[in-house]
Amino acid sequence: MTGADYLNEDLKRREEKKKSKQDASVKGDKLLTISARIAEHDLASKIQNVLKWLNKSYEVRIVVTGDGAGNKAKQEDIAQRFEASVKDAGKIVQKRLRDNDLRFNILPTAGGSAVGGGKKGLLDVKDATNGLSETQAARGLHTRSGSNA
């Protein structure tokens, strides 16, 4: 074989590999480990991260760690919060309690990438009362006053 033949074979293999990657429904997987004693705000931000990963076609594996039998109810509550939050973007396929850990996997749905597609950026949304964006109005920045003082 000549060098040109090797090059052609290599190009064909690369194209086949690229095509199979595009056909794959799941890009990879992400692992998220959280404690059963997680704060509300932290849990909400983790749910947002999981939604982003699902919209990018990643499988998400979540481990909710607990340090005693009293945390089983809290672990179940966290799993239910994830299930309710990601019902449009993904599906929980396995949920198992092992030792003091609750483990479950969330697979992205086929239409998961369309969930966040119609959402505008924070600075694109204008407040109807004063023409400010929601973030600016929430921070009290660039507020208009009736007086010129």
mmCIF file of N, CA and C in Angstrom:
data_model
loop_
_atom_site.group_PDB
_atom_site.id
_atom_site.type_symbol
_atom_site.label_atom_id
_atom_site.label_comp_id
_atom_site.label_asym_id
_atom_site.label_seq_id
_atom_site.Cartn_x
_atom_site.Cartn_y
_atom_site.Cartn_z
ATOM 1 N N MET A 1 0.835 -1.184 0.000
ATOM 2 C CA MET A 1 0.000 0.000 0.000
ATOM 3 C C MET A 1 0.879 1.248 0.000
ATOM 4 N N THR A 2 0.396 2.231 -0.666
ATOM 5 C CA THR A 2 1.137 3.480 -0.709
ATOM 6 C C THR A 2 0.654 4.403 0.411
ATOM 7 N N GLY A 3 1.354 5.490 0.545
ATOM 8 C CA GLY A 3 0.994 6.466 1.572
ATOM 9 C C GLY A 3 -0.385 7.053 1.332
ATOM 10 N N ALA A 4 -0.745 7.240 0.058
ATOM 11 C CA ALA A 4 -2.067 7.792 -0.276
ATOM 12 C C ALA A 4 -3.179 6.831 0.125
ATOM 13 N N ASP A 5 -2.937 5.524 -0.027
ATOM 14 C CA ASP A 5 -3.932 4.524 0.371
ATOM 15 C C ASP A 5 -4.148 4.544 1.886
ATOM 16 N N TYR A 6 -3.050 4.632 2.630
ATOM 17 C CA TYR A 6 -3.165 4.715 4.090
ATOM 18 C C TYR A 6 -3.940 5.964 4.511
ATOM 19 N N LEU A 7 -3.651 7.064 3.843
ATOM 20 C CA LEU A 7 -4.341 8.316 4.150
ATOM 21 C C LEU A 7 -5.840 8.197 3.880
ATOM 22 N N ASN A 8 -6.200 7.604 2.744
ATOM 23 C CA ASN A 8 -7.616 7.431 2.403
ATOM 24 C C ASN A 8 -8.331 6.546 3.425
ATOM 25 N N GLU A 9 -7.695 5.458 3.845
ATOM 26 C CA GLU A 9 -8.297 4.571 4.854
ATOM 27 C C GLU A 9 -8.481 5.306 6.180
ATOM 28 N N ASP A 10 -7.461 6.089 6.543
ATOM 29 C CA ASP A 10 -7.543 6.841 7.797
ATOM 30 C C ASP A 10 -8.680 7.862 7.739
ATOM 31 N N LEU A 11 -8.842 8.536 6.625
ATOM 32 C CA LEU A 11 -9.932 9.502 6.467
ATOM 33 C C LEU A 11 -11.292 8.821 6.551
ATOM 34 N N LYS A 12 -11.418 7.632 5.946
ATOM 35 C CA LYS A 12 -12.676 6.896 6.011
ATOM 36 C C LYS A 12 -13.003 6.504 7.446
ATOM 37 N N ARG A 13 -11.995 6.021 8.187
ATOM 38 C CA ARG A 13 -12.207 5.636 9.591
ATOM 39 C C ARG A 13 -12.626 6.837 10.440
ATOM 40 N N ARG A 14 -12.003 7.977 10.195
ATOM 41 C CA ARG A 14 -12.354 9.187 10.938
ATOM 42 C C ARG A 14 -13.793 9.618 10.663
ATOM 43 N N GLU A 15 -14.197 9.547 9.395
ATOM 44 C CA GLU A 15 -15.571 9.913 9.031
ATOM 45 C C GLU A 15 -16.582 8.975 9.692
ATOM 46 N N GLU A 16 -16.287 7.673 9.699
ATOM 47 C CA GLU A 16 -17.187 6.705 10.328
ATOM 48 C C GLU A 16 -17.282 6.953 11.832
ATOM 49 N N LYS A 17 -16.164 7.256 12.447
ATOM 50 C CA LYS A 17 -16.148 7.522 13.883
ATOM 51 C C LYS A 17 -16.940 8.785 14.195
ATOM 52 N N LYS A 18 -16.771 9.820 13.369
ATOM 53 C CA LYS A 18 -17.485 11.071 13.568
ATOM 54 C C LYS A 18 -18.992 10.859 13.407
ATOM 55 N N LYS A 19 -19.382 10.068 12.419
ATOM 56 C CA LYS A 19 -20.793 9.805 12.175
ATOM 57 C C LYS A 19 -21.409 9.008 13.325
ATOM 58 N N SER A 20 -20.690 8.043 13.849
ATOM 59 C CA SER A 20 -21.220 7.250 14.964
ATOM 60 C C SER A 20 -21.347 8.095 16.226
ATOM 61 N N LYS A 21 -20.445 9.052 16.425
ATOM 62 C CA LYS A 21 -20.541 9.961 17.571
ATOM 63 C C LYS A 21 -21.783 10.834 17.468
ATOM 64 N N GLN A 22 -22.085 11.323 16.276
ATOM 65 C CA GLN A 22 -23.248 12.168 16.082
ATOM 66 C C GLN A 22 -24.539 11.380 16.254
ATOM 67 N N ASP A 23 -24.528 10.102 15.899
ATOM 68 C CA ASP A 23 -25.720 9.269 16.013
ATOM 69 C C ASP A 23 -26.002 8.867 17.458
ATOM 70 N N ALA A 24 -24.996 8.913 18.312
ATOM 71 C CA ALA A 24 -25.178 8.495 19.702
ATOM 72 C C ALA A 24 -26.146 9.435 20.407
ATOM 73 N N SER A 25 -27.070 8.858 21.171
ATOM 74 C CA SER A 25 -28.069 9.682 21.852
ATOM 75 C C SER A 25 -27.516 10.296 23.133
ATOM 76 N N VAL A 26 -26.527 9.662 23.749
ATOM 77 C CA VAL A 26 -25.952 10.168 24.991
ATOM 78 C C VAL A 26 -24.472 10.455 24.755
ATOM 79 N N LYS A 27 -24.044 11.680 25.057
ATOM 80 C CA LYS A 27 -22.647 12.070 24.862
ATOM 81 C C LYS A 27 -21.725 11.380 25.856
ATOM 82 N N GLY A 28 -22.141 11.349 27.097
ATOM 83 C CA GLY A 28 -21.315 10.788 28.158
ATOM 84 C C GLY A 28 -22.113 10.811 29.443
ATOM 85 N N ASP A 29 -21.415 10.759 30.547
ATOM 86 C CA ASP A 29 -22.132 10.803 31.808
ATOM 87 C C ASP A 29 -21.463 11.770 32.768
ATOM 88 N N LYS A 30 -22.273 12.306 33.661
ATOM 89 C CA LYS A 30 -21.811 13.220 34.705
ATOM 90 C C LYS A 30 -22.201 12.613 36.038
ATOM 91 N N LEU A 31 -21.337 12.771 37.019
ATOM 92 C CA LEU A 31 -21.595 12.249 38.354
ATOM 93 C C LEU A 31 -21.758 13.415 39.312
ATOM 94 N N LEU A 32 -22.829 13.399 40.086
ATOM 95 C CA LEU A 32 -23.105 14.436 41.064
ATOM 96 C C LEU A 32 -23.311 13.763 42.413
ATOM 97 N N THR A 33 -22.485 14.121 43.381
ATOM 98 C CA THR A 33 -22.605 13.594 44.732
ATOM 99 C C THR A 33 -22.980 14.728 45.659
ATOM 100 N N ILE A 34 -24.113 14.576 46.345
ATOM 101 C CA ILE A 34 -24.563 15.601 47.275
ATOM 102 C C ILE A 34 -24.933 14.955 48.600
ATOM 103 N N SER A 35 -24.926 15.742 49.639
ATOM 104 C CA SER A 35 -25.281 15.274 50.965
ATOM 105 C C SER A 35 -26.781 15.438 51.179
ATOM 106 N N ALA A 36 -27.334 14.635 52.052
ATOM 107 C CA ALA A 36 -28.751 14.760 52.382
ATOM 108 C C ALA A 36 -29.008 16.036 53.171
ATOM 109 N N ARG A 37 -27.955 16.630 53.710
ATOM 110 C CA ARG A 37 -28.100 17.859 54.485
ATOM 111 C C ARG A 37 -27.853 19.111 53.642
ATOM 112 N N ILE A 38 -28.047 19.027 52.346
ATOM 113 C CA ILE A 38 -27.803 20.147 51.445
ATOM 114 C C ILE A 38 -28.834 21.251 51.698
ATOM 115 N N ALA A 39 -28.407 22.489 51.567
ATOM 116 C CA ALA A 39 -29.298 23.635 51.762
ATOM 117 C C ALA A 39 -30.212 23.791 50.546
ATOM 118 N N GLU A 40 -31.331 24.475 50.740
ATOM 119 C CA GLU A 40 -32.323 24.652 49.675
ATOM 120 C C GLU A 40 -31.730 25.329 48.444
ATOM 121 N N HIS A 41 -31.006 26.413 48.647
ATOM 122 C CA HIS A 41 -30.445 27.156 47.516
ATOM 123 C C HIS A 41 -29.418 26.319 46.773
ATOM 124 N N ASP A 42 -28.594 25.586 47.508
ATOM 125 C CA ASP A 42 -27.592 24.733 46.870
ATOM 126 C C ASP A 42 -28.261 23.632 46.057
ATOM 127 N N LEU A 43 -29.340 23.070 46.583
ATOM 128 C CA LEU A 43 -30.074 22.044 45.852
ATOM 129 C C LEU A 43 -30.668 22.611 44.572
ATOM 130 N N ALA A 44 -31.205 23.814 44.658
ATOM 131 C CA ALA A 44 -31.779 24.446 43.460
ATOM 132 C C ALA A 44 -30.709 24.682 42.393
ATOM 133 N N SER A 45 -29.515 25.080 42.802
ATOM 134 C CA SER A 45 -28.455 25.306 41.816
ATOM 135 C C SER A 45 -27.962 23.984 41.227
ATOM 136 N N LYS A 46 -27.942 22.928 42.020
ATOM 137 C CA LYS A 46 -27.549 21.607 41.495
ATOM 138 C C LYS A 46 -28.583 21.102 40.491
ATOM 139 N N ILE A 47 -29.858 21.366 40.763
ATOM 140 C CA ILE A 47 -30.908 20.964 39.830
ATOM 141 C C ILE A 47 -30.730 21.709 38.510
ATOM 142 N N GLN A 48 -30.369 22.995 38.571
ATOM 143 C CA GLN A 48 -30.125 23.763 37.346
ATOM 144 C C GLN A 48 -28.946 23.182 36.558
ATOM 145 N N ASN A 49 -27.892 22.780 37.272
ATOM 146 C CA ASN A 49 -26.745 22.152 36.605
ATOM 147 C C ASN A 49 -27.167 20.865 35.906
ATOM 148 N N VAL A 50 -27.972 20.056 36.586
ATOM 149 C CA VAL A 50 -28.426 18.796 36.004
ATOM 150 C C VAL A 50 -29.272 19.064 34.764
ATOM 151 N N LEU A 51 -30.120 20.082 34.806
ATOM 152 C CA LEU A 51 -30.926 20.420 33.637
ATOM 153 C C LEU A 51 -30.054 20.818 32.455
ATOM 154 N N LYS A 52 -28.996 21.576 32.719
ATOM 155 C CA LYS A 52 -28.064 21.954 31.646
ATOM 156 C C LYS A 52 -27.417 20.723 31.039
ATOM 157 N N TRP A 53 -26.985 19.808 31.905
ATOM 158 C CA TRP A 53 -26.342 18.582 31.412
ATOM 159 C C TRP A 53 -27.314 17.742 30.597
ATOM 160 N N LEU A 54 -28.552 17.637 31.045
ATOM 161 C CA LEU A 54 -29.540 16.856 30.306
ATOM 162 C C LEU A 54 -29.836 17.493 28.959
ATOM 163 N N ASN A 55 -29.891 18.816 28.909
ATOM 164 C CA ASN A 55 -30.133 19.504 27.644
ATOM 165 C C ASN A 55 -28.971 19.329 26.674
ATOM 166 N N LYS A 56 -27.787 19.053 27.198
ATOM 167 C CA LYS A 56 -26.620 18.792 26.352
ATOM 168 C C LYS A 56 -26.447 17.308 26.084
ATOM 169 N N SER A 57 -27.447 16.489 26.417
ATOM 170 C CA SER A 57 -27.495 15.041 26.168
ATOM 171 C C SER A 57 -26.484 14.241 26.983
ATOM 172 N N TYR A 58 -26.253 14.629 28.211
ATOM 173 C CA TYR A 58 -25.432 13.839 29.113
ATOM 174 C C TYR A 58 -26.320 13.019 30.031
ATOM 175 N N GLU A 59 -25.888 11.801 30.331
ATOM 176 C CA GLU A 59 -26.547 11.002 31.353
ATOM 177 C C GLU A 59 -26.019 11.488 32.694
ATOM 178 N N VAL A 60 -26.890 11.635 33.675
ATOM 179 C CA VAL A 60 -26.484 12.158 34.977
ATOM 180 C C VAL A 60 -26.686 11.071 36.025
ATOM 181 N N ARG A 61 -25.637 10.810 36.791
ATOM 182 C CA ARG A 61 -25.703 9.857 37.899
ATOM 183 C C ARG A 61 -25.613 10.650 39.190
ATOM 184 N N ILE A 62 -26.588 10.462 40.053
ATOM 185 C CA ILE A 62 -26.652 11.242 41.284
ATOM 186 C C ILE A 62 -26.560 10.308 42.476
ATOM 187 N N VAL A 63 -25.721 10.699 43.434
ATOM 188 C CA VAL A 63 -25.572 9.973 44.688
ATOM 189 C C VAL A 63 -25.920 10.939 45.812
ATOM 190 N N VAL A 64 -26.932 10.594 46.593
ATOM 191 C CA VAL A 64 -27.314 11.399 47.746
ATOM 192 C C VAL A 64 -26.829 10.646 48.975
ATOM 193 N N THR A 65 -25.802 11.189 49.617
ATOM 194 C CA THR A 65 -25.210 10.511 50.763
ATOM 195 C C THR A 65 -25.944 10.892 52.039
ATOM 196 N N GLY A 66 -26.047 9.938 52.935
ATOM 197 C CA GLY A 66 -26.670 10.171 54.234
ATOM 198 C C GLY A 66 -25.797 9.568 55.308
ATOM 199 N N ASP A 67 -25.924 10.058 56.524
ATOM 200 C CA ASP A 67 -25.073 9.551 57.589
ATOM 201 C C ASP A 67 -25.892 8.874 58.692
ATOM 202 N N GLY A 68 -27.066 8.400 58.371
ATOM 203 C CA GLY A 68 -27.864 7.695 59.367
ATOM 204 C C GLY A 68 -29.231 7.349 58.821
ATOM 205 N N ALA A 69 -30.002 6.608 59.610
ATOM 206 C CA ALA A 69 -31.318 6.171 59.173
ATOM 207 C C ALA A 69 -32.302 7.335 59.114
ATOM 208 N N GLY A 70 -32.072 8.385 59.862
ATOM 209 C CA GLY A 70 -32.960 9.538 59.865
ATOM 210 C C GLY A 70 -32.930 10.328 58.579
ATOM 211 N N ASN A 71 -31.913 10.130 57.757
ATOM 212 C CA ASN A 71 -31.779 10.888 56.511
ATOM 213 C C ASN A 71 -32.472 10.219 55.327
ATOM 214 N N LYS A 72 -33.023 9.026 55.508
ATOM 215 C CA LYS A 72 -33.663 8.334 54.388
ATOM 216 C C LYS A 72 -34.845 9.122 53.842
ATOM 217 N N ALA A 73 -35.619 9.738 54.727
ATOM 218 C CA ALA A 73 -36.748 10.549 54.273
ATOM 219 C C ALA A 73 -36.258 11.775 53.515
ATOM 220 N N LYS A 74 -35.183 12.385 53.998
ATOM 221 C CA LYS A 74 -34.615 13.557 53.323
ATOM 222 C C LYS A 74 -34.040 13.163 51.963
ATOM 223 N N GLN A 75 -33.416 11.988 51.891
ATOM 224 C CA GLN A 75 -32.876 11.509 50.619
ATOM 225 C C GLN A 75 -34.005 11.296 49.612
ATOM 226 N N GLU A 76 -35.103 10.697 50.053
ATOM 227 C CA GLU A 76 -36.250 10.483 49.173
ATOM 228 C C GLU A 76 -36.840 11.812 48.708
ATOM 229 N N ASP A 77 -36.890 12.790 49.606
ATOM 230 C CA ASP A 77 -37.399 14.105 49.266
ATOM 231 C C ASP A 77 -36.544 14.754 48.181
ATOM 232 N N ILE A 78 -35.225 14.634 48.312
ATOM 233 C CA ILE A 78 -34.313 15.191 47.311
ATOM 234 C C ILE A 78 -34.517 14.494 45.967
ATOM 235 N N ALA A 79 -34.674 13.162 45.979
ATOM 236 C CA ALA A 79 -34.895 12.420 44.737
ATOM 237 C C ALA A 79 -36.205 12.845 44.081
ATOM 238 N N GLN A 80 -37.245 13.074 44.880
ATOM 239 C CA GLN A 80 -38.524 13.514 44.328
ATOM 240 C C GLN A 80 -38.417 14.917 43.744
ATOM 241 N N ARG A 81 -37.635 15.786 44.384
ATOM 242 C CA ARG A 81 -37.425 17.142 43.854
ATOM 243 C C ARG A 81 -36.731 17.081 42.489
ATOM 244 N N PHE A 82 -35.711 16.201 42.382
ATOM 245 C CA PHE A 82 -35.034 16.049 41.092
ATOM 246 C C PHE A 82 -36.007 15.517 40.047
ATOM 247 N N GLU A 83 -36.797 14.521 40.426
ATOM 248 C CA GLU A 83 -37.722 13.912 39.479
ATOM 249 C C GLU A 83 -38.753 14.923 38.975
ATOM 250 N N ALA A 84 -39.275 15.738 39.882
ATOM 251 C CA ALA A 84 -40.263 16.739 39.486
ATOM 252 C C ALA A 84 -39.640 17.829 38.620
ATOM 253 N N SER A 85 -38.408 18.182 38.905
ATOM 254 C CA SER A 85 -37.760 19.283 38.185
ATOM 255 C C SER A 85 -37.305 18.891 36.789
ATOM 256 N N VAL A 86 -36.917 17.654 36.605
ATOM 257 C CA VAL A 86 -36.346 17.258 35.315
ATOM 258 C C VAL A 86 -37.305 16.396 34.489
ATOM 259 N N LYS A 87 -38.591 16.389 34.839
ATOM 260 C CA LYS A 87 -39.522 15.494 34.143
ATOM 261 C C LYS A 87 -39.626 15.793 32.655
ATOM 262 N N ASP A 88 -39.393 17.046 32.225
ATOM 263 C CA ASP A 88 -39.455 17.381 30.805
ATOM 264 C C ASP A 88 -38.137 17.100 30.091
ATOM 265 N N ALA A 89 -37.024 17.190 30.783
ATOM 266 C CA ALA A 89 -35.713 17.060 30.148
ATOM 267 C C ALA A 89 -35.113 15.666 30.285
ATOM 268 N N GLY A 90 -35.571 14.903 31.268
ATOM 269 C CA GLY A 90 -34.974 13.593 31.482
ATOM 270 C C GLY A 90 -35.908 12.651 32.211
ATOM 271 N N LYS A 91 -35.420 11.422 32.371
ATOM 272 C CA LYS A 91 -36.220 10.387 33.007
ATOM 273 C C LYS A 91 -35.339 9.609 33.972
ATOM 274 N N ILE A 92 -35.831 9.442 35.202
ATOM 275 C CA ILE A 92 -35.096 8.647 36.183
ATOM 276 C C ILE A 92 -35.319 7.181 35.855
ATOM 277 N N VAL A 93 -34.215 6.444 35.644
ATOM 278 C CA VAL A 93 -34.345 5.052 35.234
ATOM 279 C C VAL A 93 -34.052 4.070 36.358
ATOM 280 N N GLN A 94 -33.197 4.415 37.292
ATOM 281 C CA GLN A 94 -32.874 3.514 38.392
ATOM 282 C C GLN A 94 -32.822 4.319 39.673
ATOM 283 N N LYS A 95 -33.412 3.762 40.709
ATOM 284 C CA LYS A 95 -33.295 4.387 42.020
ATOM 285 C C LYS A 95 -33.088 3.256 43.011
ATOM 286 N N ARG A 96 -31.954 3.298 43.706
ATOM 287 C CA ARG A 96 -31.639 2.218 44.631
ATOM 288 C C ARG A 96 -30.990 2.780 45.884
ATOM 289 N N LEU A 97 -31.290 2.161 46.990
ATOM 290 C CA LEU A 97 -30.735 2.550 48.274
ATOM 291 C C LEU A 97 -29.685 1.519 48.643
ATOM 292 N N ARG A 98 -28.461 1.988 48.817
ATOM 293 C CA ARG A 98 -27.358 1.077 49.096
ATOM 294 C C ARG A 98 -26.536 1.663 50.228
ATOM 295 N N ASP A 99 -26.361 0.902 51.286
ATOM 296 C CA ASP A 99 -25.708 1.383 52.505
ATOM 297 C C ASP A 99 -26.445 2.636 52.976
ATOM 298 N N ASN A 100 -25.783 3.756 53.059
ATOM 299 C CA ASN A 100 -26.432 5.007 53.451
ATOM 300 C C ASN A 100 -26.590 5.950 52.270
ATOM 301 N N ASP A 101 -26.445 5.432 51.053
ATOM 302 C CA ASP A 101 -26.499 6.261 49.848
ATOM 303 C C ASP A 101 -27.724 5.915 49.016
ATOM 304 N N LEU A 102 -28.366 6.947 48.498
ATOM 305 C CA LEU A 102 -29.439 6.780 47.524
ATOM 306 C C LEU A 102 -28.851 7.148 46.173
ATOM 307 N N ARG A 103 -28.918 6.226 45.235
ATOM 308 C CA ARG A 103 -28.326 6.432 43.915
ATOM 309 C C ARG A 103 -29.408 6.346 42.856
ATOM 310 N N PHE A 104 -29.347 7.238 41.878
ATOM 311 C CA PHE A 104 -30.248 7.149 40.743
ATOM 312 C C PHE A 104 -29.613 7.779 39.519
ATOM 313 N N ASN A 105 -30.081 7.318 38.350
ATOM 314 C CA ASN A 105 -29.591 7.799 37.063
ATOM 315 C C ASN A 105 -30.710 8.544 36.367
ATOM 316 N N ILE A 106 -30.341 9.598 35.653
ATOM 317 C CA ILE A 106 -31.308 10.344 34.853
ATOM 318 C C ILE A 106 -30.809 10.340 33.409
ATOM 319 N N LEU A 107 -31.645 9.800 32.522
ATOM 320 C CA LEU A 107 -31.307 9.785 31.105
ATOM 321 C C LEU A 107 -31.998 10.945 30.406
ATOM 322 N N PRO A 108 -31.309 11.592 29.470
ATOM 323 C CA PRO A 108 -31.946 12.693 28.737
ATOM 324 C C PRO A 108 -33.018 12.163 27.795
ATOM 325 N N THR A 109 -34.099 12.906 27.649
ATOM 326 C CA THR A 109 -35.127 12.534 26.687
ATOM 327 C C THR A 109 -34.738 13.069 25.326
ATOM 328 N N ALA A 110 -35.396 12.591 24.297
ATOM 329 C CA ALA A 110 -35.052 13.001 22.932
ATOM 330 C C ALA A 110 -35.313 14.482 22.725
ATOM 331 N N GLY A 111 -36.381 15.024 23.317
ATOM 332 C CA GLY A 111 -36.713 16.432 23.139
ATOM 333 C C GLY A 111 -36.156 17.306 24.238
ATOM 334 N N GLY A 112 -35.172 16.831 24.980
ATOM 335 C CA GLY A 112 -34.652 17.568 26.119
ATOM 336 C C GLY A 112 -33.978 18.871 25.757
ATOM 337 N N SER A 113 -33.378 18.940 24.573
ATOM 338 C CA SER A 113 -32.662 20.159 24.210
ATOM 339 C C SER A 113 -33.612 21.293 23.866
ATOM 340 N N ALA A 114 -34.872 21.002 23.636
ATOM 341 C CA ALA A 114 -35.827 22.046 23.296
ATOM 342 C C ALA A 114 -36.400 22.727 24.535
ATOM 343 N N VAL A 115 -36.106 22.193 25.703
ATOM 344 C CA VAL A 115 -36.679 22.742 26.929
ATOM 345 C C VAL A 115 -36.186 24.144 27.172
ATOM 346 N N GLY A 116 -34.890 24.382 27.098
ATOM 347 C CA GLY A 116 -34.343 25.697 27.374
ATOM 348 C C GLY A 116 -34.195 26.545 26.131
ATOM 349 N N GLY A 117 -34.652 26.054 24.983
ATOM 350 C CA GLY A 117 -34.431 26.756 23.736
ATOM 351 C C GLY A 117 -35.167 28.067 23.607
ATOM 352 N N GLY A 118 -36.378 28.173 24.151
ATOM 353 C CA GLY A 118 -37.142 29.391 24.004
ATOM 354 C C GLY A 118 -36.897 30.401 25.096
ATOM 355 N N LYS A 119 -35.985 30.117 25.975
ATOM 356 C CA LYS A 119 -35.732 30.998 27.110
ATOM 357 C C LYS A 119 -34.839 32.153 26.673
ATOM 358 N N LYS A 120 -35.232 33.354 27.029
ATOM 359 C CA LYS A 120 -34.424 34.515 26.672
ATOM 360 C C LYS A 120 -33.337 34.703 27.710
ATOM 361 N N GLY A 121 -32.308 35.422 27.325
ATOM 362 C CA GLY A 121 -31.260 35.773 28.266
ATOM 363 C C GLY A 121 -31.799 36.743 29.301
ATOM 364 N N LEU A 122 -31.154 36.836 30.433
ATOM 365 C CA LEU A 122 -31.638 37.689 31.511
ATOM 366 C C LEU A 122 -31.682 39.158 31.104
ATOM 367 N N LEU A 123 -30.754 39.581 30.298
ATOM 368 C CA LEU A 123 -30.715 40.981 29.911
ATOM 369 C C LEU A 123 -31.632 41.286 28.735
ATOM 370 N N ASP A 124 -32.208 40.240 28.082
ATOM 371 C CA ASP A 124 -33.106 40.457 26.966
ATOM 372 C C ASP A 124 -34.526 40.773 27.409
ATOM 373 N N VAL A 125 -34.890 40.393 28.629
ATOM 374 C CA VAL A 125 -36.250 40.600 29.114
ATOM 375 C C VAL A 125 -36.356 41.999 29.693
ATOM 376 N N LYS A 126 -37.293 42.793 29.209
ATOM 377 C CA LYS A 126 -37.455 44.174 29.675
ATOM 378 C C LYS A 126 -38.658 44.265 30.605
ATOM 379 N N ASP A 127 -38.521 45.056 31.623
ATOM 380 C CA ASP A 127 -39.616 45.326 32.545
ATOM 381 C C ASP A 127 -40.532 46.350 31.879
ATOM 382 N N ALA A 128 -41.829 46.106 31.892
ATOM 383 C CA ALA A 128 -42.771 46.975 31.181
ATOM 384 C C ALA A 128 -42.940 48.325 31.873
ATOM 385 N N THR A 129 -42.658 48.419 33.156
ATOM 386 C CA THR A 129 -42.932 49.667 33.864
ATOM 387 C C THR A 129 -41.872 50.723 33.630
ATOM 388 N N ASN A 130 -40.596 50.339 33.611
ATOM 389 C CA ASN A 130 -39.585 51.383 33.480
ATOM 390 C C ASN A 130 -38.531 51.099 32.414
ATOM 391 N N GLY A 131 -38.688 50.076 31.610
ATOM 392 C CA GLY A 131 -37.766 49.820 30.519
ATOM 393 C C GLY A 131 -36.448 49.192 30.944
ATOM 394 N N LEU A 132 -36.331 48.811 32.205
ATOM 395 C CA LEU A 132 -35.106 48.189 32.682
ATOM 396 C C LEU A 132 -35.200 46.686 32.564
ATOM 397 N N SER A 133 -34.063 46.038 32.464
ATOM 398 C CA SER A 133 -34.083 44.588 32.488
ATOM 399 C C SER A 133 -34.414 44.134 33.899
ATOM 400 N N GLU A 134 -34.857 42.868 34.021
ATOM 401 C CA GLU A 134 -35.244 42.348 35.333
ATOM 402 C C GLU A 134 -34.076 42.350 36.305
ATOM 403 N N THR A 135 -32.880 42.013 35.813
ATOM 404 C CA THR A 135 -31.728 41.969 36.711
ATOM 405 C C THR A 135 -31.356 43.356 37.194
ATOM 406 N N GLN A 136 -31.440 44.339 36.309
ATOM 407 C CA GLN A 136 -31.123 45.698 36.723
ATOM 408 C C GLN A 136 -32.151 46.210 37.718
ATOM 409 N N ALA A 137 -33.422 45.924 37.462
ATOM 410 C CA ALA A 137 -34.472 46.375 38.370
ATOM 411 C C ALA A 137 -34.344 45.683 39.721
ATOM 412 N N ALA A 138 -33.973 44.412 39.721
ATOM 413 C CA ALA A 138 -33.847 43.670 40.973
ATOM 414 C C ALA A 138 -32.690 44.218 41.805
ATOM 415 N N ARG A 139 -31.645 44.646 41.158
ATOM 416 C CA ARG A 139 -30.489 45.178 41.874
ATOM 417 C C ARG A 139 -30.660 46.648 42.223
ATOM 418 N N GLY A 140 -31.624 47.315 41.600
ATOM 419 C CA GLY A 140 -31.824 48.740 41.837
ATOM 420 C C GLY A 140 -30.844 49.593 41.051
ATOM 421 N N LEU A 141 -30.285 49.019 39.991
ATOM 422 C CA LEU A 141 -29.308 49.738 39.175
ATOM 423 C C LEU A 141 -30.009 50.554 38.095
ATOM 424 N N HIS A 142 -29.441 51.660 37.771
ATOM 425 C CA HIS A 142 -29.896 52.498 36.675
ATOM 426 C C HIS A 142 -31.377 52.828 36.799
ATOM 427 N N THR A 143 -31.838 53.093 37.974
ATOM 428 C CA THR A 143 -33.241 53.415 38.143
ATOM 429 C C THR A 143 -33.480 54.853 37.731
ATOM 430 N N ARG A 144 -34.624 55.080 37.169
ATOM 431 C CA ARG A 144 -35.002 56.421 36.734
ATOM 432 C C ARG A 144 -35.809 57.065 37.857
ATOM 433 N N SER A 145 -35.516 58.312 38.128
ATOM 434 C CA SER A 145 -36.300 59.026 39.137
ATOM 435 C C SER A 145 -36.964 60.220 38.456
ATOM 436 N N GLY A 146 -38.056 60.660 39.060
ATOM 437 C CA GLY A 146 -38.802 61.783 38.489
ATOM 438 C C GLY A 146 -38.099 63.101 38.661
ATOM 439 N N SER A 147 -37.200 63.203 39.618
ATOM 440 C CA SER A 147 -36.512 64.482 39.863
ATOM 441 C C SER A 147 -35.130 64.446 39.249
ATOM 442 N N ASN A 148 -34.599 65.582 38.952
ATOM 443 C CA ASN A 148 -33.277 65.690 38.378
ATOM 444 C C ASN A 148 -32.241 66.023 39.429
ATOM 445 N N ALA A 149 -32.514 65.772 40.667
ATOM 446 C CA ALA A 149 -31.604 66.140 41.752
ATOM 447 C C ALA A 149 -30.435 65.232 41.861
#
